[in-house]
Amino acid sequence: APILVTESGIADGAQPDDRRVRYLAACLQVLQKLLDSGVDIRCYLYWSLLDNFEWAEGFGPRFGLLRTDYGTLSRTETRGAAMFRQVLASTYRAA
């Protein structure tokens, strides 16, 4: 049966986002090994694109690949987002 990874992420409120970069790199390496060994992985969805409100912890945890400034609602790309974008760009070329 195919595998769909529908929620994978980590909160990292620190700047410059090193923990998320390590987490994403480890996840993507494992996914690549599984794909190379023939496992049918159909998708990988990172949680979350934007920082959000967590019912148990409010606005404290920073899950977003884009960091949200709650005062202005502006968004800034994290190092994790930049790394993920680079991996995707080098892996998937437009047809």
XYZ file of C-alpha atoms in Angstrom, residues 3-95:
93
model
C 2.422 5.716 2.083
C 1.355 9.340 2.446
C 3.159 11.388 5.096
C 0.498 13.992 5.818
C 1.890 15.819 8.841
C 5.554 16.078 9.696
C 7.079 19.056 11.418
C 8.820 20.487 14.419
C 8.473 23.679 16.415
C 11.592 25.834 16.409
C 11.256 29.336 17.790
C 14.986 29.919 17.714
C 16.687 31.922 15.065
C 18.389 30.909 12.821
C 16.176 27.792 12.782
C 18.939 25.151 13.052
C 16.773 22.536 14.746
C 14.207 22.581 11.910
C 16.959 22.367 9.277
C 18.391 19.253 10.966
C 14.907 17.734 11.351
C 13.993 18.296 7.701
C 17.342 16.997 6.466
C 16.948 13.812 8.525
C 13.352 13.270 7.326
C 14.259 13.802 3.690
C 17.267 11.471 3.934
C 15.095 8.692 5.382
C 12.427 9.266 2.743
C 15.050 9.035 -0.015
C 16.435 5.769 1.398
C 12.927 4.322 1.538
C 12.178 5.432 -2.024
C 15.484 3.958 -3.232
C 14.580 0.648 -1.606
C 11.253 0.545 -3.432
C 8.832 1.798 -0.800
C 5.829 3.477 -2.461
C 5.788 6.936 -0.842
C 3.340 9.201 -2.622
C 3.693 12.453 -0.701
C 5.396 14.306 2.132
C 3.602 17.295 3.649
C 5.444 19.506 6.117
C 3.437 20.954 9.016
C 3.126 23.877 8.704
C 3.642 26.545 6.079
C 2.813 29.331 8.557
C 3.044 29.751 12.308
C -0.348 29.209 13.868
C -2.314 29.187 17.114
C -1.965 25.976 19.128
C -4.881 25.393 21.497
C -2.691 24.060 24.302
C 0.204 26.534 23.925
C -1.128 29.598 22.128
C 1.165 31.411 19.703
C 4.364 30.184 21.411
C 5.414 27.214 19.255
C 6.775 28.194 15.855
C 5.927 25.398 13.413
C 5.871 27.488 10.235
C 8.375 27.293 7.429
C 7.494 30.977 7.116
C 7.842 32.884 10.394
C 4.837 35.082 11.126
C 5.254 38.466 12.812
C 2.018 38.571 14.786
C 2.151 42.366 15.090
C 2.315 43.085 11.363
C 1.303 39.645 9.963
C 4.342 39.785 7.687
C 6.006 36.480 6.863
C 9.710 35.737 6.619
C 11.281 32.623 5.127
C 13.120 30.507 7.705
C 16.369 28.654 7.023
C 14.286 25.464 7.071
C 12.089 26.826 4.280
C 15.115 27.839 2.224
C 16.676 24.392 2.624
C 13.402 22.627 1.750
C 12.972 24.838 -1.347
C 16.533 24.078 -2.485
C 16.019 20.329 -2.073
C 12.770 20.443 -4.028
C 14.282 22.612 -6.765
C 17.234 20.257 -7.197
C 15.027 17.151 -7.139
C 12.030 18.167 -9.230
C 12.525 19.923 -12.511
C 9.675 21.429 -14.525
C 8.731 19.211 -17.440
